[in-house]
Amino acid sequence: IGQDEKRHSESNCVDTMRRFALRLARSASPSRTAVRLYHPNVVDHYENPRNVGSLDSKSKKVGTGLVGAPACGDVMKLQIEIDEKGNIEQAKFKTFGCGSAIASSSYATEWLKGKNINEAAKLQNQEIASHLNLPPVKLHCSMLAEDAVKAAIKDYKKKNAKEAIEGA
Amino acid sequence: AALTALHGLRFSRLLCRCTPIVSKRLSTLTMFSSPSRTVFTMKEKYMPQRRGFAFTVSVDEFNAVSEDLFDILQESLEDDELPFEDMEFSSGVLSLVTEQGVWIVNKHSASRQVWLSSPKSGPSKFEYNKETQKWVSEREDKTAMHDLLVRELSELVGEEFSFTAKF
């Protein structure tokens, strides 16, 4: 992502944080409990799951990223299938975790589809967090989704590097 | 005893008929699906990634050093003259509400880390390094938590910010 886009998404993040902070500050009275609702984008990914599933992890075209741990509260498995040109044909995910974690990985698979593998490595957690309007406590979910994508790309490259060595 | 077993069997069969989404083995729920959604449970074979040195500290050590850390953070941020809207610490979560966003620092015992969520630098996870006695990021750049927070809070406050102690 270019510098400008990154700054734009950061400022969106800041605006969201500011709104959240003000809301939190205003609702600090003991009689009213602050209720934070999931953003519609997050709910959408939860209610209408897309790209849920698995790809053949043994295939050379598929990269698998598995991050997190149940004890930590989130586990994400993200798989990408890449064609000869290096474009991401398919992306699937399976996530164990909160609504924000599910939405983050789901959005990541959506974002990845059609991109070239080199472009895909540039996915930033700010992009996910700003699209889903994640509150501060859930920024870690977007980071985990970014880690999952990077792990999947790394796995694919490792598989294909091995093949290149064997073939040569 | 045989009679109660029979009753039990009949009851479970009845349950299965009434609620088709419940799997046959009622004691261990492994996979069930509803018409619209498939849910799965993960086996506990995935441990927290031990790539850093989070697990070089014991549980007791971790509790002690994280308590010290939060004491320092609270002390340093309690000052009324600082331009924060609110600073709260409860059940291991410290939240700092400011005009520029919300900083959240929380203790994460399962991975023996302290997690930070910053409106400036986003999410980071810190581990305690016993040798240097500092909290450093789990990522490769090994950013020091103290340096990062000093930088961000100084920018926020408008002048050089310092904590009551190093960490």
Coordinates of C-alpha atoms in Angstrom, one line a residue:
Chain A
I1 CA 0.0 0.0 0.0
G2 CA 1.3 3.5 -0.8
Q3 CA 2.3 6.0 1.8
D4 CA -0.7 8.1 1.2
E5 CA -3.1 5.3 1.5
K6 CA -1.5 4.2 4.7
R7 CA -1.8 7.6 6.1
H8 CA -5.4 7.8 5.1
S9 CA -6.2 4.6 6.7
E10 CA -4.3 5.6 9.8
S11 CA -6.2 8.9 10.1
N12 CA -9.4 6.9 9.7
C13 CA -8.2 4.8 12.5
V14 CA -7.5 7.9 14.6
D15 CA -10.9 9.3 13.9
T16 CA -12.5 6.1 14.9
M17 CA -10.4 6.0 18.0
R18 CA -11.4 9.5 18.8
R19 CA -15.0 8.8 18.4
F20 CA -14.7 5.7 20.5
A21 CA -12.8 7.6 23.2
L22 CA -15.3 10.4 23.3
R23 CA -18.1 7.9 23.5
L24 CA -16.3 6.0 26.3
A25 CA -15.6 9.3 28.2
R26 CA -19.2 10.4 27.9
S27 CA -20.6 7.1 29.1
A28 CA -18.4 6.9 32.1
S29 CA -21.3 7.5 34.5
P30 CA -22.0 4.6 36.9
S31 CA -25.7 4.4 36.0
R32 CA -25.1 3.7 32.3
T33 CA -22.9 0.8 31.1
A34 CA -21.1 1.6 27.9
V35 CA -22.3 -0.8 25.2
R36 CA -20.0 -1.1 22.2
L37 CA -21.6 -2.8 19.2
Y38 CA -19.8 -4.6 16.5
H39 CA -19.5 -2.5 13.4
P40 CA -21.9 -3.6 10.6
N41 CA -18.9 -4.7 8.5
V42 CA -17.9 -7.1 11.2
V43 CA -21.4 -8.4 11.6
D44 CA -21.7 -8.9 7.9
H45 CA -18.6 -11.1 7.8
Y46 CA -20.0 -13.2 10.7
E47 CA -23.6 -13.5 9.4
N48 CA -22.5 -14.1 5.8
P49 CA -19.3 -16.0 5.9
R50 CA -17.4 -16.1 2.7
N51 CA -14.3 -18.1 1.7
V52 CA -14.7 -20.4 4.7
G53 CA -13.0 -23.8 4.1
S54 CA -9.8 -25.5 3.2
L55 CA -7.6 -26.1 0.3
D56 CA -5.4 -29.1 -0.4
S57 CA -2.4 -28.3 1.9
K58 CA -0.2 -30.8 0.1
S59 CA -0.5 -29.1 -3.2
K60 CA 2.5 -27.0 -4.4
K61 CA 0.1 -24.3 -5.4
V62 CA -1.2 -23.8 -1.9
G63 CA 0.3 -21.9 0.9
T64 CA -1.0 -22.4 4.5
G65 CA -0.6 -20.0 7.3
L66 CA -1.6 -21.2 10.8
V67 CA -1.2 -18.6 13.6
G68 CA -2.3 -18.1 17.1
A69 CA -3.2 -20.6 19.8
P70 CA -6.5 -21.6 21.6
A71 CA -5.1 -20.5 24.9
C72 CA -4.5 -17.1 23.5
G73 CA -8.1 -17.0 22.3
D74 CA -7.6 -16.9 18.6
V75 CA -6.4 -19.4 16.0
M76 CA -6.5 -18.6 12.3
K77 CA -5.8 -20.9 9.4
L78 CA -5.5 -19.1 6.1
Q79 CA -4.8 -20.8 2.8
I80 CA -4.0 -19.3 -0.6
E81 CA -3.9 -21.0 -4.0
I82 CA -1.6 -19.4 -6.5
D83 CA -1.6 -19.9 -10.2
E84 CA 1.4 -20.0 -12.6
K85 CA 1.4 -16.2 -13.0
G86 CA 1.7 -15.7 -9.3
N87 CA -1.8 -14.4 -8.8
I88 CA -3.9 -15.6 -5.9
E89 CA -6.7 -17.7 -7.4
Q90 CA -8.4 -18.8 -4.3
A91 CA -8.2 -18.0 -0.6
K92 CA -9.8 -19.9 2.3
F93 CA -9.8 -19.4 6.0
K94 CA -10.9 -21.1 9.2
T95 CA -10.9 -19.1 12.4
F96 CA -11.5 -19.9 16.0
G97 CA -12.0 -16.7 17.9
C98 CA -14.1 -13.6 18.4
G99 CA -16.3 -11.9 15.8
S100 CA -13.5 -9.4 15.1
A101 CA -11.0 -12.2 14.5
I102 CA -13.4 -14.0 12.1
A103 CA -14.1 -10.8 10.3
S104 CA -10.4 -9.9 10.0
S105 CA -9.5 -13.2 8.5
S106 CA -12.6 -13.2 6.3
Y107 CA -11.8 -9.7 5.0
A108 CA -8.2 -10.7 4.5
T109 CA -9.2 -13.6 2.1
E110 CA -11.5 -11.2 0.3
W111 CA -8.7 -8.6 -0.1
L112 CA -6.3 -11.3 -1.3
K113 CA -8.3 -12.7 -4.1
G114 CA -7.0 -11.7 -7.5
K115 CA -3.9 -10.0 -6.1
N116 CA -0.4 -10.9 -7.1
I117 CA 1.7 -12.7 -4.4
N118 CA 4.1 -9.8 -4.1
E119 CA 1.2 -7.3 -3.7
A120 CA -0.4 -9.6 -1.2
A121 CA 2.7 -9.5 1.1
K122 CA 2.0 -5.7 1.5
L123 CA -1.3 -6.3 3.4
Q124 CA -1.2 -4.1 6.5
N125 CA -3.3 -4.7 9.7
Q126 CA -4.3 -1.0 9.5
E127 CA -6.2 -1.8 6.2
I128 CA -8.2 -4.5 7.9
A129 CA -8.7 -2.5 11.1
S130 CA -10.0 0.6 9.4
H131 CA -12.3 -1.4 7.0
L132 CA -13.9 -3.1 10.0
N133 CA -13.7 -0.2 12.3
L134 CA -12.0 -2.3 15.0
P135 CA -11.9 -0.9 18.5
P136 CA -8.5 -0.7 20.3
V137 CA -8.8 -4.0 22.1
K138 CA -9.4 -5.8 18.8
L139 CA -6.5 -4.4 16.8
H140 CA -4.6 -7.6 17.8
C141 CA -7.1 -9.6 15.6
S142 CA -6.2 -7.6 12.6
M143 CA -2.5 -8.1 13.3
L144 CA -3.0 -11.8 13.6
A145 CA -4.8 -11.8 10.2
E146 CA -1.8 -10.0 8.7
D147 CA 0.5 -12.6 10.3
A148 CA -1.6 -15.4 8.9
V149 CA -1.3 -14.0 5.4
K150 CA 2.4 -13.5 5.7
A151 CA 2.8 -17.1 7.0
A152 CA 0.8 -18.5 4.1
I153 CA 3.0 -16.6 1.6
K154 CA 6.1 -17.8 3.4
D155 CA 4.8 -21.4 3.3
Y156 CA 4.1 -21.2 -0.4
K157 CA 7.5 -19.7 -1.2
K158 CA 9.2 -22.4 0.9
K159 CA 7.4 -25.2 -0.9
N160 CA 8.2 -23.8 -4.3
A161 CA 11.8 -22.9 -3.5
K162 CA 12.3 -26.6 -2.5
E163 CA 10.8 -27.7 -5.8
A164 CA 13.0 -25.3 -7.7
I165 CA 16.1 -26.8 -6.0
E166 CA 14.9 -30.3 -6.6
G167 CA 14.1 -29.6 -10.2
A168 CA 17.4 -27.9 -11.0
Chain B
A1 CA -28.1 -50.4 37.1
A2 CA -29.0 -52.0 33.7
L3 CA -32.4 -50.2 33.9
T4 CA -30.9 -46.8 34.3
A5 CA -28.5 -47.4 31.5
L6 CA -31.4 -48.3 29.2
H7 CA -33.2 -45.2 30.3
G8 CA -30.1 -43.2 29.6
L9 CA -29.8 -44.7 26.1
R10 CA -33.5 -44.0 25.4
F11 CA -33.1 -40.5 26.6
S12 CA -30.1 -39.8 24.4
R13 CA -31.9 -41.2 21.4
L14 CA -34.9 -39.1 22.1
L15 CA -32.6 -36.1 22.4
C16 CA -31.0 -36.9 19.1
R17 CA -34.4 -37.1 17.4
C18 CA -35.6 -33.8 18.9
T19 CA -32.5 -31.9 18.1
P20 CA -30.9 -33.2 15.0
I21 CA -27.9 -30.9 15.1
V22 CA -26.6 -32.5 18.3
S23 CA -24.0 -35.2 17.5
K24 CA -24.5 -38.8 18.5
R25 CA -21.7 -38.7 21.0
L26 CA -23.1 -36.2 23.5
S27 CA -20.1 -36.2 25.7
T28 CA -17.6 -35.1 23.2
L29 CA -18.8 -32.5 20.7
T30 CA -16.4 -32.6 17.8
M31 CA -18.3 -31.2 14.8
F32 CA -21.8 -30.1 14.2
S33 CA -23.4 -28.2 11.5
S34 CA -26.6 -26.2 11.1
P35 CA -28.2 -25.5 7.7
S36 CA -26.6 -22.1 7.5
R37 CA -23.3 -22.4 9.3
T38 CA -20.6 -25.0 10.1
V39 CA -18.8 -24.7 13.3
F40 CA -15.7 -26.6 14.4
T41 CA -13.7 -27.0 17.5
M42 CA -9.9 -26.9 17.6
K43 CA -8.0 -29.6 19.4
E44 CA -5.7 -28.3 22.1
K45 CA -2.6 -29.3 20.2
Y46 CA -1.6 -25.8 19.2
M47 CA 0.5 -24.2 21.9
P48 CA 1.2 -20.5 21.9
Q49 CA 4.0 -19.9 19.5
R50 CA 7.2 -20.1 21.5
R51 CA 9.4 -18.3 19.0
G52 CA 10.2 -15.5 21.5
F53 CA 11.5 -15.8 25.0
A54 CA 8.1 -15.3 26.7
F55 CA 8.3 -18.7 28.3
T56 CA 11.8 -18.3 29.7
V57 CA 10.1 -16.6 32.7
S58 CA 8.0 -18.7 35.0
V59 CA 4.4 -18.0 35.8
D60 CA 5.3 -16.5 39.2
E61 CA 8.1 -14.4 37.7
F62 CA 5.8 -13.2 35.0
N63 CA 3.1 -12.2 37.5
A64 CA 5.7 -10.3 39.6
V65 CA 7.3 -8.4 36.7
S66 CA 4.0 -7.5 35.1
E67 CA 2.7 -6.2 38.4
D68 CA 5.8 -4.0 38.7
L69 CA 5.2 -2.8 35.1
F70 CA 1.6 -1.8 35.8
D71 CA 2.6 -0.1 39.0
I72 CA 5.1 2.0 37.1
L73 CA 2.6 2.8 34.3
Q74 CA -0.1 3.7 36.8
E75 CA 2.2 5.9 38.8
S76 CA 3.5 7.7 35.8
L77 CA 0.1 8.3 34.2
E78 CA -1.8 9.3 37.3
D79 CA -0.7 12.9 37.2
D80 CA -3.7 15.2 36.9
E81 CA -1.8 17.8 35.0
L82 CA -1.3 15.4 32.1
P83 CA -3.8 16.0 29.3
F84 CA -5.6 12.7 29.5
E85 CA -9.3 12.4 29.5
D86 CA -9.3 9.3 31.6
M87 CA -6.8 6.7 33.0
E88 CA -8.2 3.5 34.4
F89 CA -6.6 0.3 35.6
S90 CA -8.8 -2.7 36.5
S91 CA -8.3 -6.5 36.3
G92 CA -5.0 -6.3 34.5
V93 CA -6.1 -3.8 31.8
L94 CA -4.9 -0.3 31.8
S95 CA -6.7 2.1 29.4
L96 CA -5.7 5.6 28.7
V97 CA -8.3 7.7 27.0
T98 CA -7.0 10.8 25.2
E99 CA -8.1 13.1 22.5
Q100 CA -5.8 11.3 20.0
G101 CA -7.2 7.9 20.8
V102 CA -7.2 5.2 23.4
W103 CA -4.1 3.3 24.6
I104 CA -4.7 -0.1 26.1
V105 CA -2.1 -2.1 27.9
N106 CA -3.2 -5.5 29.1
K107 CA -1.5 -8.5 30.7
H108 CA -1.9 -11.7 28.7
S109 CA -1.1 -14.6 31.0
A110 CA -1.7 -17.4 28.5
S111 CA 1.2 -16.2 26.3
R112 CA 3.1 -14.6 29.1
Q113 CA 3.1 -11.3 27.3
V114 CA 1.9 -7.8 27.8
W115 CA -0.2 -6.5 24.9
L116 CA -0.4 -2.9 23.8
S117 CA -2.9 -1.3 21.5
S118 CA -1.9 2.1 20.4
P119 CA -3.7 4.5 18.1
K120 CA -0.3 5.5 16.7
S121 CA 1.6 2.3 16.2
G122 CA -1.3 -0.2 16.4
P123 CA -1.0 -3.5 18.2
S124 CA 2.2 -4.9 19.8
K125 CA 3.1 -7.7 22.1
F126 CA 5.9 -7.5 24.6
E127 CA 7.9 -10.1 26.4
Y128 CA 10.1 -9.8 29.4
N129 CA 13.8 -10.3 28.8
K130 CA 15.3 -11.5 32.1
E131 CA 18.9 -10.6 31.1
T132 CA 18.3 -7.0 30.2
Q133 CA 15.3 -6.7 32.5
K134 CA 13.3 -5.0 29.9
W135 CA 10.1 -5.5 28.1
V136 CA 10.7 -6.0 24.4
S137 CA 8.5 -6.7 21.4
E138 CA 8.1 -10.3 20.2
R139 CA 8.8 -9.2 16.6
E140 CA 12.2 -9.3 15.0
D141 CA 13.0 -5.6 15.5
K142 CA 12.7 -6.2 19.3
T143 CA 11.4 -2.6 20.0
A144 CA 11.7 -1.7 23.7
M145 CA 8.2 -1.0 25.2
H146 CA 9.7 1.8 27.3
D147 CA 11.1 3.6 24.2
L148 CA 7.9 3.2 22.2
L149 CA 5.7 4.5 24.9
V150 CA 8.0 7.4 25.8
R151 CA 8.0 8.4 22.1
E152 CA 4.3 8.2 21.7
L153 CA 3.3 9.9 25.0
S154 CA 5.8 12.7 24.5
E155 CA 4.2 13.4 21.1
L156 CA 0.8 13.3 22.8
V157 CA 1.7 15.5 25.7
G158 CA 3.7 17.9 23.6
E159 CA 6.8 17.7 25.7
E160 CA 9.3 15.2 26.9
F161 CA 7.4 12.5 28.9
S162 CA 9.2 10.2 31.3
F163 CA 8.1 7.3 33.4
T164 CA 8.8 7.0 37.1
A165 CA 11.1 4.1 36.4
K166 CA 12.6 2.2 33.5
F167 CA 11.0 -1.1 32.4

